[in-house]
């Protein structure tokens, strides 16, 4: 084990407030499992995260949603701890766990009392080594996931629109389908599909382990070696091809569904997480929608009174992602008017950039939010894993504030002029349809 | 992003429900093994400003941030008849202009330094919360003082806020879980002060005037029913000084909190409300009955019982309804305890076809616990689970500030957090049986189903008299 030095990787200064918080110990096991340990004695609790480099971007038509369905299956029994025993053992030892699947990764976490550490390592390594996928558990879990799809998408207007938008923005890339998958595919995924998936993507060389909290790094690493050391390496997963063709003009689509008000969701094709432009777009996002005094909130909600709410979601992804705007309207709103008001603001941003004060304000808020995210063991472990999965190094946790500080008004203007333009735009409009009452 | 258990999906910025019966806060704590270390809870420093405002400060690092909450006993339960929602409405307007600052100036002052300001109203309290980088805390406290002491409620802001609220009520009709929760609140509480949505309704809000907001502010907000809690990287002495300055001259408001009555009985007990949304492929299901008020002696046994019945991933409900039958993605039950009274409620959803099945299986599990309590092993596991995770509640400035406010406002005692795990571990199976008999729907529960009425109504026969209402009933 070597103790991490905050130099190497990103050639930027570490934030002094963070340096003292991140006494990270790192190691790589012979089977390729990467381990990061972060002691903190403030409370007698620990958070453990396991990141697997697999998400819906690794899927193909016919088995869309398998990453997520598989995530559910990871809780349904392995060789040592059979069906129901993972949660039962964990909770009876003072822990709780959950997981999520995104386009790019599948992430599992446990929060637990520090004296349950060894039990948790036993549970987690057991399912990484020897998951057992029973037909009965799959049959039942499939129904659970279908209910999840009904609640998030089929009976949720935002979910419906989001799904429609994905198919507009992406023509070839796997980001085209929703993480939860198409209903018919969820129905079709077989036990064999799951087994192949497990062998391909759940090997230790495709995983990263983060343990943060009330731990002794030396003893913990010895335990990790003991529990995970004998899990065999797997084949390197095939790389994902990004065959997305260039977009040659605005794309539009309409969703008709019983609703009180129209709504608009707009996606612009953005850069990949590792692209330098990503940081400029983060600053743009803060200027546009962070806080009541942000440009879009002030202009569209308070001054022009055209919308009830405006949201912007710019989520980093491994491959080029989407800068997503959402306009919540009033029952008698004209969606085109709201759209036009939004575009006028985006054009202004691309034409005039932002003021020095707006830039400083965005940087202050980016730093505050970053610090807040790092206020818990769970937040610290997750942040390290997330940056490592997306950017290739956990040290971005330390250097992100200074990376933002290098963003200038000019760069924000250039990013807006490059990405937030009609040629890169896809628009989904929800038009209220009469209910079939 | 999809996940194993409900989280708000990141990609849909439609605003979440303002009032879902709060999922009992995720438990958190240490093991029943003697190895568990004591909790580190910062020491509390108290002072009172010359205007009579109580201040509680706790110093805590290492992050250079400070979290402050001003909590005022002026929640939605103090809304006058016919003006339901005025507390929430007035609270939202506090930041839309004060004697010395416009809305824009307030936004800029707070947001420029990287602080965040939130104003929220619950049944019992109105709170103003600011999280700020430590070096700006005194200035942020000044802003907080202005918001509660001298808001101006500009006429144009009142009109705009009213219009936005009405649009929001309309759009809420498209959120199945929001409307189901709203229907449940009404079925449980009826015309009790806790029985209306915190934000009111289209009917009440459309009558709001500037005078209503001004009157609410004058009559309900004041230093004698307020408390300021400050937690973070700041010296408690400095907190006392800054609070004195920020709240100097605050006067008026009530001398004591309004007394809210207990709940006489659940008005919708034994009755079924079907909220019709013909386009749904899934039903939202709610069941509920009486619970207890905050600080009640039943808290610990009921909490332990509820973990076994409907908390976590290994609860009986989760096991029978989700794991064994695949009927839902999410099911849970919880006690929602307010200052004067509380309820016990179950919330889940399932495809339209299995609406009756999910209700029957859920009621079956609850009945079993009512008749036979839980096994000693289940109780032990529940105690270890919650004790182990409890320290998570002491991880952030915000959660500590919350705990302090809860302890003080509800008279839980200052040793509440430190003693929590011991008190939970002291619960006996006999105590659990007693609370189970009391709360597990000894009287038939109120039932709310939101979904395709044509398809679900015939499934619900035998559960009690059925009333079908359109969703617009809850606008």
Short mmCIF file of N, CA and C in Angstrom, two decimals, chain A residues 17 21 41-45 68 71-72 75 84 87-88 91-101 109 111-113 115 140-141 143-144 147-148 150-152 155 157-158 162 179 214 257-261 291-293 298 301-302 305 308 311 313 315 324 326 328-331 357 360-361 364-365 368 371-372 375-377 435-437, chain B residues 1-7 9-15 29-31 33 35 37 39-40 60-65 95-96 104 107-108 111-116 131 133 160 163-164 167-168 170-171 173-174 176 278-282 284 312-314 319 322-324 326-329 349-351 381 384-385 388-389 391-392 394-396 452:
data_model
loop_
_atom_site.label_atom_id
_atom_site.label_comp_id
_atom_site.label_asym_id
_atom_site.label_seq_id
_atom_site.Cartn_x
_atom_site.Cartn_y
_atom_site.Cartn_z
N UNK A 17 -8.47 23.41 2.02
CA UNK A 17 -9.50 22.93 2.95
C UNK A 17 -9.73 21.44 2.78
N UNK A 21 -8.48 16.65 4.64
CA UNK A 21 -9.58 15.69 4.73
C UNK A 21 -9.29 14.39 3.98
N UNK A 41 -12.29 9.64 11.77
CA UNK A 41 -12.74 9.08 13.05
C UNK A 41 -13.89 9.87 13.67
N UNK A 42 -14.51 10.75 12.90
CA UNK A 42 -15.51 11.64 13.51
C UNK A 42 -16.74 10.90 14.08
N UNK A 43 -17.15 9.84 13.41
CA UNK A 43 -18.30 9.07 13.92
C UNK A 43 -18.01 7.59 13.68
N UNK A 44 -18.55 6.70 14.54
CA UNK A 44 -18.22 5.27 14.44
C UNK A 44 -18.95 4.57 13.30
N UNK A 45 -18.86 5.14 12.12
CA UNK A 45 -19.53 4.58 10.94
C UNK A 45 -18.59 4.57 9.74
N UNK A 68 -29.25 -2.47 -15.21
CA UNK A 68 -30.05 -2.12 -14.05
C UNK A 68 -30.74 -3.34 -13.44
N UNK A 71 -28.24 -5.15 -11.55
CA UNK A 71 -27.95 -4.48 -10.27
C UNK A 71 -28.90 -5.03 -9.20
N UNK A 72 -30.18 -5.16 -9.55
CA UNK A 72 -31.14 -5.75 -8.60
C UNK A 72 -30.75 -7.19 -8.25
N UNK A 75 -28.42 -8.41 -5.33
CA UNK A 75 -28.88 -8.51 -3.94
C UNK A 75 -29.62 -9.81 -3.67
N UNK A 84 -31.86 -13.54 -0.07
CA UNK A 84 -32.32 -12.71 1.05
C UNK A 84 -31.27 -12.49 2.14
N UNK A 87 -29.09 -8.64 2.48
CA UNK A 87 -29.72 -7.56 3.26
C UNK A 87 -29.93 -7.96 4.71
N UNK A 88 -30.33 -9.22 4.90
CA UNK A 88 -30.63 -9.68 6.26
C UNK A 88 -29.38 -9.58 7.14
N UNK A 91 -28.25 -5.73 7.57
CA UNK A 91 -29.10 -4.93 8.45
C UNK A 91 -29.00 -5.42 9.90
N UNK A 92 -28.90 -6.73 10.07
CA UNK A 92 -28.79 -7.27 11.43
C UNK A 92 -27.46 -6.91 12.08
N UNK A 93 -26.51 -6.42 11.27
CA UNK A 93 -25.23 -5.99 11.81
C UNK A 93 -25.09 -4.47 11.86
N UNK A 94 -26.20 -3.78 11.70
CA UNK A 94 -26.15 -2.32 11.81
C UNK A 94 -25.71 -1.64 10.53
N UNK A 95 -26.21 -2.13 9.39
CA UNK A 95 -25.84 -1.50 8.13
C UNK A 95 -27.03 -1.40 7.20
N UNK A 96 -26.89 -0.56 6.18
CA UNK A 96 -27.92 -0.53 5.15
C UNK A 96 -27.21 -0.32 3.82
N UNK A 97 -27.89 -0.69 2.74
CA UNK A 97 -27.20 -0.59 1.47
C UNK A 97 -28.17 -0.21 0.37
N UNK A 98 -27.62 0.25 -0.72
CA UNK A 98 -28.42 0.52 -1.89
C UNK A 98 -27.49 0.56 -3.09
N UNK A 99 -28.04 0.85 -4.25
CA UNK A 99 -27.22 0.86 -5.45
C UNK A 99 -27.92 1.70 -6.50
N UNK A 100 -27.19 2.12 -7.50
CA UNK A 100 -27.85 2.75 -8.64
C UNK A 100 -27.09 2.42 -9.91
N UNK A 101 -27.81 2.54 -11.02
CA UNK A 101 -27.22 2.29 -12.33
C UNK A 101 -27.38 3.56 -13.15
N UNK A 109 -23.43 0.71 -2.62
CA UNK A 109 -22.83 1.23 -1.39
C UNK A 109 -23.44 0.62 -0.15
N UNK A 111 -23.63 1.60 4.10
CA UNK A 111 -23.29 2.42 5.27
C UNK A 111 -23.45 1.51 6.48
N UNK A 112 -22.48 1.52 7.40
CA UNK A 112 -22.59 0.57 8.51
C UNK A 112 -21.78 1.00 9.73
N UNK A 113 -22.12 0.41 10.86
CA UNK A 113 -21.36 0.63 12.09
C UNK A 113 -19.96 0.07 11.89
N UNK A 115 -17.86 -1.59 13.51
CA UNK A 115 -17.47 -2.95 13.90
C UNK A 115 -18.07 -4.02 12.97
N UNK A 140 -39.21 -12.94 -10.19
CA UNK A 140 -39.81 -12.00 -9.25
C UNK A 140 -39.20 -10.59 -9.39
N UNK A 141 -37.89 -10.55 -9.53
CA UNK A 141 -37.21 -9.26 -9.60
C UNK A 141 -37.56 -8.51 -10.89
N UNK A 143 -40.44 -8.41 -12.24
CA UNK A 143 -41.71 -7.71 -11.97
C UNK A 143 -41.47 -6.44 -11.16
N UNK A 144 -40.54 -6.51 -10.21
CA UNK A 144 -40.19 -5.33 -9.40
C UNK A 144 -39.68 -4.21 -10.31
N UNK A 147 -42.39 -2.54 -12.26
CA UNK A 147 -43.10 -1.54 -11.45
C UNK A 147 -42.28 -0.25 -11.35
N UNK A 148 -40.96 -0.43 -11.26
CA UNK A 148 -40.09 0.75 -11.21
C UNK A 148 -40.22 1.54 -12.51
N UNK A 150 -42.82 1.56 -14.49
CA UNK A 150 -44.13 2.21 -14.52
C UNK A 150 -44.14 3.49 -13.70
N UNK A 151 -43.48 3.46 -12.53
CA UNK A 151 -43.55 4.64 -11.66
C UNK A 151 -42.65 5.77 -12.16
N UNK A 152 -41.52 5.43 -12.76
CA UNK A 152 -40.57 6.47 -13.18
C UNK A 152 -40.85 7.01 -14.57
N UNK A 155 -45.86 6.35 -16.04
CA UNK A 155 -46.87 7.18 -15.37
C UNK A 155 -46.29 8.50 -14.87
N UNK A 157 -44.75 12.17 -16.34
CA UNK A 157 -44.60 12.98 -17.55
C UNK A 157 -43.14 13.31 -17.84
N UNK A 158 -42.40 13.70 -16.80
CA UNK A 158 -40.97 13.99 -16.99
C UNK A 158 -40.24 12.78 -17.54
N UNK A 162 -38.32 12.50 -21.11
CA UNK A 162 -36.89 12.20 -21.05
C UNK A 162 -36.56 11.03 -21.98
N UNK A 179 -31.89 4.13 -19.15
CA UNK A 179 -31.14 3.22 -18.29
C UNK A 179 -32.00 2.04 -17.84
N UNK A 214 -14.53 5.29 9.80
CA UNK A 214 -13.86 4.90 11.03
C UNK A 214 -13.10 3.58 10.82
N UNK A 257 -50.27 13.52 -24.15
CA UNK A 257 -50.65 12.74 -22.97
C UNK A 257 -51.56 13.62 -22.11
N UNK A 258 -52.54 13.01 -21.42
CA UNK A 258 -53.39 13.83 -20.55
C UNK A 258 -52.53 14.59 -19.55
N UNK A 259 -52.66 15.92 -19.53
CA UNK A 259 -51.85 16.74 -18.62
C UNK A 259 -52.54 18.08 -18.47
N UNK A 260 -52.22 18.77 -17.40
CA UNK A 260 -52.82 20.08 -17.14
C UNK A 260 -52.17 21.16 -17.99
N UNK A 261 -50.87 21.03 -18.18
CA UNK A 261 -50.11 22.09 -18.86
C UNK A 261 -49.19 21.48 -19.89
N UNK A 291 -29.79 28.96 -8.18
CA UNK A 291 -30.28 29.99 -7.27
C UNK A 291 -31.36 30.87 -7.87
N UNK A 292 -32.03 31.60 -6.98
CA UNK A 292 -33.13 32.47 -7.39
C UNK A 292 -32.66 33.63 -8.25
N UNK A 293 -31.39 34.03 -8.05
CA UNK A 293 -30.87 35.17 -8.81
C UNK A 293 -30.22 34.76 -10.11
N UNK A 298 -34.47 34.27 -12.91
CA UNK A 298 -34.87 35.68 -12.81
C UNK A 298 -35.68 36.11 -14.04
N UNK A 301 -38.91 33.15 -14.92
CA UNK A 301 -39.90 32.98 -13.84
C UNK A 301 -40.39 34.34 -13.34
N UNK A 302 -39.44 35.21 -12.94
CA UNK A 302 -39.84 36.43 -12.23
C UNK A 302 -40.14 37.62 -13.14
N UNK A 305 -42.43 36.01 -16.42
CA UNK A 305 -43.54 35.21 -15.88
C UNK A 305 -44.05 34.18 -16.89
N UNK A 308 -43.37 28.30 -14.69
CA UNK A 308 -43.46 28.07 -13.24
C UNK A 308 -42.06 27.73 -12.72
N UNK A 311 -35.43 24.16 -15.22
CA UNK A 311 -34.36 23.31 -14.69
C UNK A 311 -33.31 23.08 -15.76
N UNK A 313 -30.09 20.32 -16.37
CA UNK A 313 -29.32 19.19 -15.87
C UNK A 313 -28.17 18.93 -16.84
N UNK A 315 -25.22 16.63 -16.83
CA UNK A 315 -24.54 15.54 -16.12
C UNK A 315 -23.36 15.05 -16.93
N UNK A 324 -29.36 19.44 -20.67
CA UNK A 324 -30.80 19.27 -20.72
C UNK A 324 -31.54 20.39 -19.99
N UNK A 326 -35.36 21.97 -18.87
CA UNK A 326 -36.77 21.60 -18.70
C UNK A 326 -37.57 22.83 -18.33
N UNK A 328 -41.15 24.07 -17.01
CA UNK A 328 -42.47 23.73 -16.47
C UNK A 328 -43.38 24.94 -16.69
N UNK A 329 -44.49 24.71 -17.39
CA UNK A 329 -45.32 25.83 -17.84
C UNK A 329 -46.63 25.90 -17.05
N UNK A 330 -47.41 26.93 -17.36
CA UNK A 330 -48.73 27.10 -16.75
C UNK A 330 -49.77 26.52 -17.70
N UNK A 331 -50.97 26.23 -17.19
CA UNK A 331 -51.97 25.59 -18.05
C UNK A 331 -52.23 26.35 -19.36
N UNK A 357 -18.34 39.32 -12.09
CA UNK A 357 -19.04 39.03 -10.85
C UNK A 357 -19.84 37.73 -10.97
N UNK A 360 -17.33 34.92 -10.62
CA UNK A 360 -16.90 34.72 -9.24
C UNK A 360 -18.01 34.05 -8.42
N UNK A 361 -19.24 34.48 -8.66
CA UNK A 361 -20.39 33.91 -7.95
C UNK A 361 -20.51 32.41 -8.26
N UNK A 364 -17.77 30.54 -6.46
CA UNK A 364 -18.07 30.43 -5.03
C UNK A 364 -19.07 29.31 -4.76
N UNK A 365 -20.09 29.23 -5.61
CA UNK A 365 -21.13 28.22 -5.41
C UNK A 365 -20.67 26.82 -5.78
N UNK A 368 -18.71 25.75 -2.75
CA UNK A 368 -19.60 25.44 -1.63
C UNK A 368 -20.28 24.08 -1.82
N UNK A 371 -17.82 21.27 -1.36
CA UNK A 371 -17.52 21.02 0.06
C UNK A 371 -18.69 20.31 0.74
N UNK A 372 -19.90 20.74 0.43
CA UNK A 372 -21.08 20.11 1.04
C UNK A 372 -21.16 18.63 0.68
N UNK A 375 -19.17 16.31 2.92
CA UNK A 375 -19.43 16.42 4.35
C UNK A 375 -19.66 15.10 5.06
N UNK A 376 -19.83 14.02 4.31
CA UNK A 376 -20.09 12.72 4.94
C UNK A 376 -19.15 11.67 4.35
N UNK A 377 -18.99 10.56 5.08
CA UNK A 377 -18.20 9.45 4.55
C UNK A 377 -18.77 8.98 3.22
N UNK A 435 -58.18 13.43 -21.47
CA UNK A 435 -58.13 12.16 -20.75
C UNK A 435 -59.22 11.26 -21.32
N UNK A 436 -58.99 9.94 -21.28
CA UNK A 436 -59.97 9.02 -21.86
C UNK A 436 -61.06 8.68 -20.86
N UNK A 437 -61.38 9.63 -19.98
CA UNK A 437 -62.37 9.37 -18.95
C UNK A 437 -63.74 9.12 -19.56
N UNK B 1 -30.69 7.63 -14.67
CA UNK B 1 -30.22 6.82 -13.56
C UNK B 1 -31.39 6.02 -13.01
N UNK B 2 -31.18 4.77 -12.78
CA UNK B 2 -32.22 3.96 -12.16
C UNK B 2 -31.61 3.35 -10.92
N UNK B 3 -32.41 3.00 -9.97
CA UNK B 3 -31.80 2.50 -8.75
C UNK B 3 -32.70 1.49 -8.09
N UNK B 4 -32.14 0.85 -7.09
CA UNK B 4 -32.84 -0.24 -6.48
C UNK B 4 -33.99 0.26 -5.63
N UNK B 5 -33.87 1.44 -5.16
CA UNK B 5 -34.90 1.96 -4.29
C UNK B 5 -35.11 3.42 -4.62
N UNK B 6 -36.35 3.86 -4.47
CA UNK B 6 -36.68 5.21 -4.91
C UNK B 6 -35.63 6.23 -4.54
N UNK B 7 -35.23 6.97 -5.53
CA UNK B 7 -34.50 8.21 -5.32
C UNK B 7 -35.15 9.12 -6.33
N UNK B 9 -35.38 10.78 -9.56
CA UNK B 9 -34.60 10.63 -10.77
C UNK B 9 -34.00 11.98 -11.14
N UNK B 10 -32.72 11.98 -11.39
CA UNK B 10 -31.99 13.24 -11.59
C UNK B 10 -32.45 14.01 -12.81
N UNK B 11 -32.95 13.29 -13.81
CA UNK B 11 -33.11 13.96 -15.09
C UNK B 11 -34.44 14.67 -15.23
N UNK B 12 -35.26 14.65 -14.21
CA UNK B 12 -36.55 15.29 -14.39
C UNK B 12 -36.75 16.37 -13.35
N UNK B 13 -36.47 17.60 -13.74
CA UNK B 13 -36.52 18.67 -12.75
C UNK B 13 -37.93 19.12 -12.39
N UNK B 14 -38.94 18.26 -12.54
CA UNK B 14 -40.26 18.66 -12.07
C UNK B 14 -40.21 18.66 -10.55
N UNK B 15 -40.76 19.68 -9.97
CA UNK B 15 -40.61 19.84 -8.52
C UNK B 15 -41.27 18.68 -7.76
N UNK B 29 -27.05 4.62 13.35
CA UNK B 29 -26.49 4.46 14.74
C UNK B 29 -25.40 3.40 15.03
N UNK B 30 -25.02 3.02 16.29
CA UNK B 30 -23.93 2.02 16.49
C UNK B 30 -24.41 0.67 17.03
N UNK B 31 -23.57 -0.30 17.09
CA UNK B 31 -23.99 -1.67 17.41
C UNK B 31 -24.37 -1.92 18.85
N UNK B 33 -23.29 -4.29 20.30
CA UNK B 33 -22.08 -4.84 20.92
C UNK B 33 -21.46 -3.76 21.80
N UNK B 35 -18.71 -2.80 21.92
CA UNK B 35 -17.59 -2.11 21.26
C UNK B 35 -17.98 -0.73 20.73
N UNK B 37 -18.56 2.90 20.01
CA UNK B 37 -18.00 4.09 20.64
C UNK B 37 -19.11 5.09 20.91
N UNK B 39 -21.15 8.53 20.86
CA UNK B 39 -21.33 9.49 19.78
C UNK B 39 -20.65 10.80 20.12
N UNK B 40 -20.10 11.43 19.08
CA UNK B 40 -19.52 12.74 19.29
C UNK B 40 -20.57 13.78 18.93
N UNK B 60 -18.08 23.25 15.20
CA UNK B 60 -17.78 21.96 14.60
C UNK B 60 -17.05 22.13 13.28
N UNK B 61 -15.91 21.46 13.12
CA UNK B 61 -15.16 21.46 11.88
C UNK B 61 -15.29 20.10 11.22
N UNK B 62 -14.37 19.71 10.33
CA UNK B 62 -13.26 20.52 9.86
C UNK B 62 -13.63 21.40 8.65
N UNK B 63 -14.77 21.14 8.02
CA UNK B 63 -15.11 21.93 6.83
C UNK B 63 -15.37 23.38 7.21
N UNK B 64 -14.90 24.33 6.40
CA UNK B 64 -15.08 25.75 6.73
C UNK B 64 -16.48 26.25 6.36
N UNK B 65 -17.50 25.56 6.87
CA UNK B 65 -18.88 25.90 6.53
C UNK B 65 -19.70 26.06 7.81
N UNK B 95 -38.37 36.40 1.16
CA UNK B 95 -37.16 36.76 0.43
C UNK B 95 -37.44 37.60 -0.82
N UNK B 96 -38.70 37.97 -1.00
CA UNK B 96 -39.03 38.76 -2.19
C UNK B 96 -39.06 40.26 -1.89
N UNK B 104 -33.91 41.01 -5.58
CA UNK B 104 -32.66 40.80 -6.33
C UNK B 104 -31.45 41.00 -5.44
N UNK B 107 -31.11 37.94 -3.15
CA UNK B 107 -30.56 36.81 -3.90
C UNK B 107 -29.06 36.99 -4.11
N UNK B 108 -28.69 38.20 -4.51
CA UNK B 108 -27.28 38.45 -4.82
C UNK B 108 -26.42 38.34 -3.57
N UNK B 111 -26.37 34.53 -2.65
CA UNK B 111 -25.85 33.58 -3.63
C UNK B 111 -24.45 33.93 -4.11
N UNK B 112 -24.09 35.20 -4.06
CA UNK B 112 -22.76 35.55 -4.54
C UNK B 112 -21.66 34.86 -3.72
N UNK B 113 -21.83 34.81 -2.41
CA UNK B 113 -20.76 34.25 -1.57
C UNK B 113 -20.77 32.72 -1.55
N UNK B 114 -21.74 32.12 -2.23
CA UNK B 114 -21.80 30.66 -2.26
C UNK B 114 -22.63 30.10 -1.12
N UNK B 115 -23.47 30.95 -0.52
CA UNK B 115 -24.38 30.46 0.52
C UNK B 115 -25.68 30.02 -0.14
N UNK B 116 -26.48 29.23 0.58
CA UNK B 116 -27.79 28.91 0.03
C UNK B 116 -28.83 29.16 1.09
N UNK B 131 -27.01 27.87 4.66
CA UNK B 131 -25.70 27.22 4.76
C UNK B 131 -24.72 28.14 4.06
N UNK B 133 -20.35 29.53 3.57
CA UNK B 133 -18.93 29.47 3.92
C UNK B 133 -18.74 30.25 5.22
N UNK B 160 -47.81 37.72 -8.33
CA UNK B 160 -47.05 36.72 -9.09
C UNK B 160 -46.97 35.39 -8.34
N UNK B 163 -50.18 33.53 -8.65
CA UNK B 163 -50.36 32.92 -9.97
C UNK B 163 -49.49 31.67 -10.13
N UNK B 164 -48.24 31.75 -9.64
CA UNK B 164 -47.35 30.58 -9.72
C UNK B 164 -47.89 29.43 -8.89
N UNK B 167 -50.77 27.72 -10.70
CA UNK B 167 -50.28 26.88 -11.80
C UNK B 167 -49.69 25.59 -11.23
N UNK B 168 -49.00 25.72 -10.10
CA UNK B 168 -48.38 24.55 -9.47
C UNK B 168 -49.45 23.55 -9.00
N UNK B 170 -52.33 23.10 -10.33
CA UNK B 170 -52.81 22.43 -11.53
C UNK B 170 -51.81 21.35 -11.95
N UNK B 171 -50.53 21.70 -12.02
CA UNK B 171 -49.53 20.73 -12.47
C UNK B 171 -49.38 19.55 -11.51
N UNK B 173 -51.61 17.91 -10.30
CA UNK B 173 -52.59 16.87 -10.65
C UNK B 173 -51.96 15.80 -11.54
N UNK B 174 -50.85 16.12 -12.17
CA UNK B 174 -50.18 15.15 -13.02
C UNK B 174 -49.12 14.35 -12.27
N UNK B 176 -48.94 11.53 -9.70
CA UNK B 176 -49.78 10.56 -8.98
C UNK B 176 -49.48 10.47 -7.48
N UNK B 278 -57.77 8.22 -15.17
CA UNK B 278 -58.04 7.15 -16.14
C UNK B 278 -56.83 6.73 -16.97
N UNK B 279 -55.81 7.58 -17.06
CA UNK B 279 -54.68 7.27 -17.94
C UNK B 279 -53.61 6.42 -17.25
N UNK B 280 -53.79 6.06 -15.97
CA UNK B 280 -52.74 5.37 -15.22
C UNK B 280 -52.69 3.87 -15.54
N UNK B 281 -51.49 3.31 -15.53
CA UNK B 281 -51.34 1.86 -15.63
C UNK B 281 -50.94 1.27 -14.28
N UNK B 282 -50.83 2.15 -13.28
CA UNK B 282 -50.35 1.76 -11.96
C UNK B 282 -51.20 2.49 -10.92
N UNK B 284 -51.51 4.06 -7.09
CA UNK B 284 -50.83 4.50 -5.87
C UNK B 284 -51.74 4.12 -4.71
N UNK B 312 -36.45 -0.45 6.02
CA UNK B 312 -35.32 -1.23 5.46
C UNK B 312 -35.73 -2.22 4.37
N UNK B 313 -34.74 -3.01 3.93
CA UNK B 313 -34.98 -3.96 2.85
C UNK B 313 -35.39 -5.34 3.33
N UNK B 314 -35.36 -5.55 4.66
CA UNK B 314 -35.66 -6.90 5.15
C UNK B 314 -36.95 -6.91 5.95
N UNK B 319 -40.42 -7.92 2.29
CA UNK B 319 -40.21 -9.32 1.98
C UNK B 319 -41.43 -9.95 1.28
N UNK B 322 -42.65 -7.18 -2.04
CA UNK B 322 -41.70 -6.97 -3.13
C UNK B 322 -40.90 -8.23 -3.46
N UNK B 323 -40.20 -8.77 -2.46
CA UNK B 323 -39.27 -9.87 -2.75
C UNK B 323 -40.00 -11.15 -3.16
N UNK B 324 -40.99 -11.57 -2.38
CA UNK B 324 -41.65 -12.84 -2.69
C UNK B 324 -42.63 -12.74 -3.86
N UNK B 326 -43.05 -9.74 -6.07
CA UNK B 326 -42.77 -8.82 -7.19
C UNK B 326 -43.89 -7.85 -7.47
N UNK B 327 -44.65 -7.49 -6.42
CA UNK B 327 -45.81 -6.63 -6.65
C UNK B 327 -45.47 -5.14 -6.73
N UNK B 328 -44.33 -4.76 -6.21
CA UNK B 328 -44.00 -3.34 -6.21
C UNK B 328 -42.50 -3.12 -6.25
N UNK B 329 -42.14 -1.88 -6.43
CA UNK B 329 -40.74 -1.48 -6.36
C UNK B 329 -40.44 -0.90 -4.99
N UNK B 349 -47.17 1.20 -4.37
CA UNK B 349 -47.85 1.30 -5.67
C UNK B 349 -47.68 -0.02 -6.39
N UNK B 350 -48.60 -0.31 -7.33
CA UNK B 350 -48.51 -1.56 -8.09
C UNK B 350 -49.30 -1.39 -9.38
N UNK B 351 -49.07 -2.30 -10.33
CA UNK B 351 -49.82 -2.23 -11.59
C UNK B 351 -51.32 -2.33 -11.29
N UNK B 381 -32.53 -7.64 15.77
CA UNK B 381 -31.99 -7.16 14.50
C UNK B 381 -32.38 -5.71 14.24
N UNK B 384 -30.23 -3.47 16.42
CA UNK B 384 -28.85 -3.37 15.93
C UNK B 384 -28.77 -2.53 14.66
N UNK B 385 -29.73 -2.76 13.78
CA UNK B 385 -29.79 -2.02 12.51
C UNK B 385 -29.82 -0.52 12.76
N UNK B 388 -26.77 0.87 14.74
CA UNK B 388 -25.57 0.92 13.91
C UNK B 388 -25.54 2.13 13.01
N UNK B 389 -26.70 2.50 12.49
CA UNK B 389 -26.75 3.59 11.52
C UNK B 389 -27.01 4.95 12.15
N UNK B 391 -25.39 6.98 14.14
CA UNK B 391 -24.37 8.04 14.07
C UNK B 391 -24.34 8.80 12.74
N UNK B 392 -24.93 8.23 11.68
CA UNK B 392 -24.97 8.96 10.42
C UNK B 392 -25.69 10.29 10.59
N UNK B 394 -25.24 12.30 12.84
CA UNK B 394 -24.38 13.31 13.47
C UNK B 394 -23.25 13.69 12.52
N UNK B 395 -23.40 13.37 11.23
CA UNK B 395 -22.30 13.59 10.30
C UNK B 395 -22.20 15.00 9.73
N UNK B 396 -23.32 15.69 9.63
CA UNK B 396 -23.24 17.01 8.98
C UNK B 396 -23.76 18.12 9.89
N UNK B 452 -56.82 4.08 -12.14
CA UNK B 452 -57.89 3.97 -13.13
C UNK B 452 -59.13 3.44 -12.40
#
